[in-house]
Coordinates of C-alpha atoms in Angstrom, one line a residue:
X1 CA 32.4 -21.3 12.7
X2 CA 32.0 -21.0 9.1
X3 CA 29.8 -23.7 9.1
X4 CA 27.7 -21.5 11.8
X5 CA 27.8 -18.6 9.4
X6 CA 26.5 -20.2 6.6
X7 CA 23.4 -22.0 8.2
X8 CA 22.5 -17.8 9.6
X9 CA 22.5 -16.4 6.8
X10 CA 19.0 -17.7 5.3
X11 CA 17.9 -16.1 9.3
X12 CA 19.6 -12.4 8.8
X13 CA 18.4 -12.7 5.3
X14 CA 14.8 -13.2 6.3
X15 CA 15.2 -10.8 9.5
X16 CA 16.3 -8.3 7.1
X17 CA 13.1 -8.1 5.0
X18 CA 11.1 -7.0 8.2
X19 CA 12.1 -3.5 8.5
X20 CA 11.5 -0.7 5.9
X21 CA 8.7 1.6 4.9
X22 CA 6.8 -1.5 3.6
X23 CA 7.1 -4.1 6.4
X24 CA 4.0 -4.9 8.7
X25 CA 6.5 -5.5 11.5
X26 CA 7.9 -2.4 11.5
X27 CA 4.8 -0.3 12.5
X28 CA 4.1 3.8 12.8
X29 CA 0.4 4.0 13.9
X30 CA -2.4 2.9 15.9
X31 CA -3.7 -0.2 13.3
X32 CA -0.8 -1.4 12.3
X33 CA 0.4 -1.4 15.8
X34 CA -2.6 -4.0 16.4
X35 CA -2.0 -6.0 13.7
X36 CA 1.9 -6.0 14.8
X37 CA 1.1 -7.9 17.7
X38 CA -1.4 -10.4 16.3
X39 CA 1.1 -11.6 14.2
X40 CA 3.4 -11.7 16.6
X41 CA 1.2 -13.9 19.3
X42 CA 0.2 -15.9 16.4
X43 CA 4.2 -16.6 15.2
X44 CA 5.1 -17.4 19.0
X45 CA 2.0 -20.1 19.5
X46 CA 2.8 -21.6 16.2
X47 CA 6.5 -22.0 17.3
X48 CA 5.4 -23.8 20.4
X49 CA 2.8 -26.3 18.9
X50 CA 5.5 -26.9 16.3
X51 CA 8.3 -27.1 19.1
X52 CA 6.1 -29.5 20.9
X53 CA 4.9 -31.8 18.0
X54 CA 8.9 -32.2 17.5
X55 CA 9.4 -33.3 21.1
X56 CA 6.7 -35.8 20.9
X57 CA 7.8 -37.1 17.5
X58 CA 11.3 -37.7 18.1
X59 CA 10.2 -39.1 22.3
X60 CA 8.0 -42.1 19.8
X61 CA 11.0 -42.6 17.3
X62 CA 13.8 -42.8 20.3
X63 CA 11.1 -44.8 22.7
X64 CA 12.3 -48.4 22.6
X65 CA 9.1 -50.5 22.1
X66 CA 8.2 -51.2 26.5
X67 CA 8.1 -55.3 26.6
X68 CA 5.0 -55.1 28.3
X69 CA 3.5 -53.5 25.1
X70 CA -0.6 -53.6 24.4
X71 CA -3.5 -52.3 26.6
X72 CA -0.8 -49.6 28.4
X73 CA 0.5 -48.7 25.6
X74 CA -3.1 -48.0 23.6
X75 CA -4.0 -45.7 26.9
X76 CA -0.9 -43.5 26.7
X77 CA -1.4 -43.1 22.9
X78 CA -4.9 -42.3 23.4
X79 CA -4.4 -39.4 26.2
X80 CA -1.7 -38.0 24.0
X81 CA -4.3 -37.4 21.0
X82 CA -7.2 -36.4 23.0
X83 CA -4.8 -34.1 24.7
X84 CA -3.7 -33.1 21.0
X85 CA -7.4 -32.7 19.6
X86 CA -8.2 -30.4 23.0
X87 CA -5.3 -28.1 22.7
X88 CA -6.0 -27.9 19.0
X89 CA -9.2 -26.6 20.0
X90 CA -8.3 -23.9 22.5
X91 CA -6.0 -22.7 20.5
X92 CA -7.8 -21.8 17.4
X93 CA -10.3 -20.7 19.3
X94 CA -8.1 -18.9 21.3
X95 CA -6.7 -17.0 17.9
X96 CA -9.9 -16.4 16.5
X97 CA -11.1 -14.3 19.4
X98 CA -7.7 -13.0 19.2
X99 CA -8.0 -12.1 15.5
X100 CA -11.5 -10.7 16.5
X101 CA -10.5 -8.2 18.9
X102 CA -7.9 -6.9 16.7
X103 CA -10.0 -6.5 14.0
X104 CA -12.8 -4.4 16.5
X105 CA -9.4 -2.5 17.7
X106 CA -8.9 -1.1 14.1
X107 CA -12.1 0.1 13.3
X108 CA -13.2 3.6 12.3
X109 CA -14.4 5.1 15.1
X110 CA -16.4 7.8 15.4
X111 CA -16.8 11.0 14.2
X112 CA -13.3 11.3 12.0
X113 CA -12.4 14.8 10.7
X114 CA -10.7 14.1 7.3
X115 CA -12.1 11.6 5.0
X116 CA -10.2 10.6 1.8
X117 CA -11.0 8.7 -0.6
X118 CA -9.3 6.9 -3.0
X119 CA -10.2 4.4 -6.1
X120 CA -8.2 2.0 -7.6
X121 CA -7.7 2.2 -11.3
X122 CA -5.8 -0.4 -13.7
X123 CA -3.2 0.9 -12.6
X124 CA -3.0 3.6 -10.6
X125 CA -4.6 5.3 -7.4
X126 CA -7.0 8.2 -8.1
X127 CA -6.9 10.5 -4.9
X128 CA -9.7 12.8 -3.9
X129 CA -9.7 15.4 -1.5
X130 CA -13.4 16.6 -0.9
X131 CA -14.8 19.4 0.8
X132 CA -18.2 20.7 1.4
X133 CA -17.0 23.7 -0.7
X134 CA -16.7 22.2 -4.3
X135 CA -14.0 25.1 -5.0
X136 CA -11.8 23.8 -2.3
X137 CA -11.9 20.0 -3.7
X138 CA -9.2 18.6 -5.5
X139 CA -7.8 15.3 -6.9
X140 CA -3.9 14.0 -7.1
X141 CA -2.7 11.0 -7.7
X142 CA -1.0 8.1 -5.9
X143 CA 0.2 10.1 -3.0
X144 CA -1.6 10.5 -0.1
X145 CA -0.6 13.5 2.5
X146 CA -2.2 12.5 5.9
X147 CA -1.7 15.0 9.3
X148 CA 0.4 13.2 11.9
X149 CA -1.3 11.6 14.8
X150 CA -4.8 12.1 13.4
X151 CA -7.2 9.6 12.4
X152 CA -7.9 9.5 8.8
X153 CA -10.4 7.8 7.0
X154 CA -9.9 5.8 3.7
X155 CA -12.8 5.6 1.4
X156 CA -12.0 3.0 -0.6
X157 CA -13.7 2.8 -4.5
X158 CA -12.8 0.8 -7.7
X159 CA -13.6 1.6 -10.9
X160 CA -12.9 -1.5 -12.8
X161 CA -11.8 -4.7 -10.7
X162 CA -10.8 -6.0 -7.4
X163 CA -7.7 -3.5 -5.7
X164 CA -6.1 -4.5 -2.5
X165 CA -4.7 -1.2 -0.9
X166 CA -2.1 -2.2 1.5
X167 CA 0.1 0.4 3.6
X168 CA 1.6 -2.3 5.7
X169 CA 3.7 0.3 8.0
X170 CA 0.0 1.8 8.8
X171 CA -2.7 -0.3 8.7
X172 CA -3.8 -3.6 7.4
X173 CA -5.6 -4.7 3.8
X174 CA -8.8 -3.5 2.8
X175 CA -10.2 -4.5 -0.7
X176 CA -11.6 -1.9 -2.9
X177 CA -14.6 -3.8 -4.9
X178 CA -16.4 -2.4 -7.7
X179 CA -19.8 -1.4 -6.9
X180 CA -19.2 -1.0 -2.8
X181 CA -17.2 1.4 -0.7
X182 CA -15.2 -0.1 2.1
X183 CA -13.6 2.0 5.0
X184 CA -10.1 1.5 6.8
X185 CA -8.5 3.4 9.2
X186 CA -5.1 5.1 9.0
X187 CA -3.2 7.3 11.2
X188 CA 0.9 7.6 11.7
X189 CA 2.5 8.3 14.6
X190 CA 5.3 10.2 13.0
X191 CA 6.2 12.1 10.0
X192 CA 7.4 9.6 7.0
X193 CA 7.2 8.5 3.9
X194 CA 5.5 5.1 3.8
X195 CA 5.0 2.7 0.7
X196 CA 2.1 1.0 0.0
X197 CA 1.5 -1.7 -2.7
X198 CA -1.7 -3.3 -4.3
X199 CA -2.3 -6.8 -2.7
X200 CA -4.9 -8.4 -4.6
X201 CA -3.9 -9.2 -8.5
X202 CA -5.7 -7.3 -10.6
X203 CA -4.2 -7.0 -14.0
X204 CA -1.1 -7.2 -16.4
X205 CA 0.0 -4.3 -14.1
X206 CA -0.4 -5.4 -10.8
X207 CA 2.9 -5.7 -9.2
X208 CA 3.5 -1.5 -10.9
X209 CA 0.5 -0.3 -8.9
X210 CA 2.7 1.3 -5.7
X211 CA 1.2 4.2 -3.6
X212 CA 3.2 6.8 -1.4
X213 CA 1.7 7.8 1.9
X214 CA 3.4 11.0 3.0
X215 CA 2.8 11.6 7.2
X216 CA 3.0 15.3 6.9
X217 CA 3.3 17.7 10.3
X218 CA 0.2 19.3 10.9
X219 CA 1.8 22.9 9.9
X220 CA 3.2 21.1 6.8
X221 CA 0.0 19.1 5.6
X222 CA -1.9 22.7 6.2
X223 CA 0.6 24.5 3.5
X224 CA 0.3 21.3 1.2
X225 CA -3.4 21.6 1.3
X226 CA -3.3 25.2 0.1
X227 CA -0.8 24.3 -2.3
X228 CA -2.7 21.7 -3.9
X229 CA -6.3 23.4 -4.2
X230 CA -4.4 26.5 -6.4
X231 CA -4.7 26.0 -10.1
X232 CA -1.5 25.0 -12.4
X233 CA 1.3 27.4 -12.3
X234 CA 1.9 30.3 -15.2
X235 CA 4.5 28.9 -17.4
X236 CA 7.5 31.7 -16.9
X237 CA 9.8 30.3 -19.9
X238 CA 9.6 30.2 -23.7
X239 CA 10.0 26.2 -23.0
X240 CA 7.2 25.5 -20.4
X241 CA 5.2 28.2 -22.4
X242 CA 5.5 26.3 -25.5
X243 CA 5.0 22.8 -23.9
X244 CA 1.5 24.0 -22.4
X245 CA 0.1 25.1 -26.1
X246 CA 1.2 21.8 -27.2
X247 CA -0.5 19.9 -24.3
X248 CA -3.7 21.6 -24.9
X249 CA -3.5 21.5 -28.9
X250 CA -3.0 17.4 -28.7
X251 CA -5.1 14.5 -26.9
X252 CA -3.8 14.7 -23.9
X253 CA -6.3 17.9 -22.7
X254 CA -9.1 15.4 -23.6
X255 CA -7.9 12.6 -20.9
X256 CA -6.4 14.9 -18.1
X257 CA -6.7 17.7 -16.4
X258 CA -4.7 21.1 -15.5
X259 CA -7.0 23.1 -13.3
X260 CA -6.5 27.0 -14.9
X261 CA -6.4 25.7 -18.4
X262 CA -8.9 24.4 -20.6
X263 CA -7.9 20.8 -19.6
X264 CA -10.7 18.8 -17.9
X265 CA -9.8 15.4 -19.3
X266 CA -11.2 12.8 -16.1
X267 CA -9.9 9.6 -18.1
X268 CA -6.4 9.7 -17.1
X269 CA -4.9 11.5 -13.7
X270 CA -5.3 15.0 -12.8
X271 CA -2.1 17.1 -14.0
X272 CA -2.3 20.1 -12.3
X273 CA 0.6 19.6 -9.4
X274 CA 2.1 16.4 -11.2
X275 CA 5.7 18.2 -10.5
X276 CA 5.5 18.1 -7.0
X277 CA 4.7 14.0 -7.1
X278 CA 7.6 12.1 -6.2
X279 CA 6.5 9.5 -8.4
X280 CA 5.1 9.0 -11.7
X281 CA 3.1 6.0 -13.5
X282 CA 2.4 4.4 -9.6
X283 CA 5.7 4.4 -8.6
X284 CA 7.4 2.9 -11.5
X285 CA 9.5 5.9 -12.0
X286 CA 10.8 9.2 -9.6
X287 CA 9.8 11.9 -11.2
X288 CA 11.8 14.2 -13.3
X289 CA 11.5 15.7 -16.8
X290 CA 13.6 12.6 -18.2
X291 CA 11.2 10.3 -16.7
X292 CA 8.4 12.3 -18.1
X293 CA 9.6 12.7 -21.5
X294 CA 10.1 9.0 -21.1
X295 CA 6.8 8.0 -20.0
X296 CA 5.1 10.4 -22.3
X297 CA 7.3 9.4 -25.7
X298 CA 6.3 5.6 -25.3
X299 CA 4.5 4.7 -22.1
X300 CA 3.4 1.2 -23.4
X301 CA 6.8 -0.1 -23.4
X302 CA 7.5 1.2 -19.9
X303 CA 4.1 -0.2 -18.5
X304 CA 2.4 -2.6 -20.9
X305 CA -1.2 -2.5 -21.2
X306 CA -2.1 0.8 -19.2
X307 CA -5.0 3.0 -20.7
X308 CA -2.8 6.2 -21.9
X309 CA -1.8 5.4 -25.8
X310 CA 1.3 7.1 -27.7
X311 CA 0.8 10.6 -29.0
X312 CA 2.9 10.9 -31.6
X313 CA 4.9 14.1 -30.7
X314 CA 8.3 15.7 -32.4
X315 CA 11.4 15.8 -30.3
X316 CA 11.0 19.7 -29.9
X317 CA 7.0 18.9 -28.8
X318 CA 8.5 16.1 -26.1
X319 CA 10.9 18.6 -24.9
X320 CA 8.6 21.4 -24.2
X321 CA 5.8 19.3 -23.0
X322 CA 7.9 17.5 -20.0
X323 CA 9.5 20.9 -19.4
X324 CA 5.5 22.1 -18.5
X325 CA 5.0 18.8 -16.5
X326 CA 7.8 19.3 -14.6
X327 CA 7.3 23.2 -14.1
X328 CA 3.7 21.7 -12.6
X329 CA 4.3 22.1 -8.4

């Protein structure tokens, strides 16, 4: 029994890994749904062929050698491999059509109301919300709000290298490549919070380069939309008052932006509802004003090689400043 025990647990531990808001087998929408059950047909004929190849190996070990070997023995072995070589064949042709009409399944299709786009930066997601109304427009920054059980879709962009953006509970992988924009579908089937990661290696960085998508209720996404198009908030404390005129006197009013201020910095992310993020620095850390006067003190030992360089601040400076980041909804 013990025994038993043991030999499971590499299975539980592997079963284990397939659920979550990052799994591709445990899907919320349309696409990922499709891709759900390619995977699944492809894991079921691999386990056959492989089941199969095992009967046949251990039938020609436990096969005593027949007396009357030779010219029999040559035709059986012979309508065993051309029986191999034509299964082979149906079957990768079989998963390639498979694998086709999948892909055709999770297409855009036509006519989608809400476009987003987003471009990969080393190393972090730059989120924009356009309208036809340049007023209404607005950026954030890896978090994407999507309506439930509509059909969004993804521009994807890069501004420097190759990005993978990969929401596995929604859709599959769609590279974002410098120079082109590439499409992908996503749409949830219920409200959530589902993680994404970048899949393709692009940098020191890579493996910090998480995204949020947050499946909002139609009534909810609406009042987060309005939310996010307003400018920064007043600062209503001597603190958050003080940490805005520090912002604004040092560099960091030259790299981002607070819309309502004099802040129009488009090197770094835009600032103006960075409070209401769940995360900071792509998911490396949950956002509150420790982690900000964290990431703001000495970001290049939290996340080596990213583009924002230390300000040199005193500790009264860092106090106020992530007391105004914070007071940012």
């Amino acid at each position: 029994m013990r025994t038993t025990r043991i030999l499971l647990l590499p299975i539980i531990a592997a079963v284990a890994g397939c659920s979550g808001n990052q799994s591709a087998l445990d899907p919320q929408g349309a696409p990922a749904i499709h891709v759900e059950h390619l995977i699944i047909g492809i894991t079921i004929i691999c386990a056959v062929v492989w089941l199969l190849v095992m009967i046949v190996l251990g039938w020609a070990i436990l096969r005593k050698r027949s007396s009357d070997s030779g010219r029999p023995r040559e035709r059986l072995l012979t309508i065993i491999v051309a029986s191999a070589v034509a299964a082979t064949v149906v079957i990768i042709a079989g998963l390639t059509v498979a694998s086709f009409y999948t892909t055709r399944s999770i297409g855009l299709p036509e006519n989608v109301a809400l476009t987003i786009t987003v471009r990969g930066q080393q190393w972090w997601w730059q989120v924009i919300y356009a309208d036809v109304d340049p007023a209404l427009s607005f950026q954030t920054a890896n978090e994407i709000h999507i309506p439930v059980g509509q059909d969004v879709r993804i521009q994807l962009e890069s501004a420097d290298v190759v990005h993978s953006f990969w929401v596995p509970s929604l859709a599959g992988k769609q590279d974002l490549v410098p120079g082109r924009s590439n499409s992908l579908l996503l749409r949830a089937e219920r409200a959530g919070i589902y993680r994404g990661q970048c899949a393709e290696f692009c940098g020191l960085q890579h493996t910090h380069m998480a995204m949020l998508v947050i499946a909002d209720e139609p009534a909810d996404y609406q009042r987060w939309i309005t939310a996010q198009r307003g400018n920064g908030v007043m600062p209503t404390d001597p603190d958050t008052a003080a940490g805005k005129v520090a912002f604004l006197s040092k560099p960091c009013a030259a790299c981002h932006t607070v819309r309502g201020t004099p802040a129009t910095g488009t090197t770094g992310p835009d600032l103006t509802h960075i409070g209401s993020r769940q995360t900071i620095a792509a998911g490396l850390l949950e956002t509150t004003r420790g982690s900000l006067a964290a990431w703001i003190a000495d970001p290049q030992t939290l996340k080596p090689g990213n583009n924002m360089p230390m300000v040199p601040l005193t500790s009264v400076e860092l106090r106020d400043i992530s007391a105004y980041m914070e007071s940012l909804k």
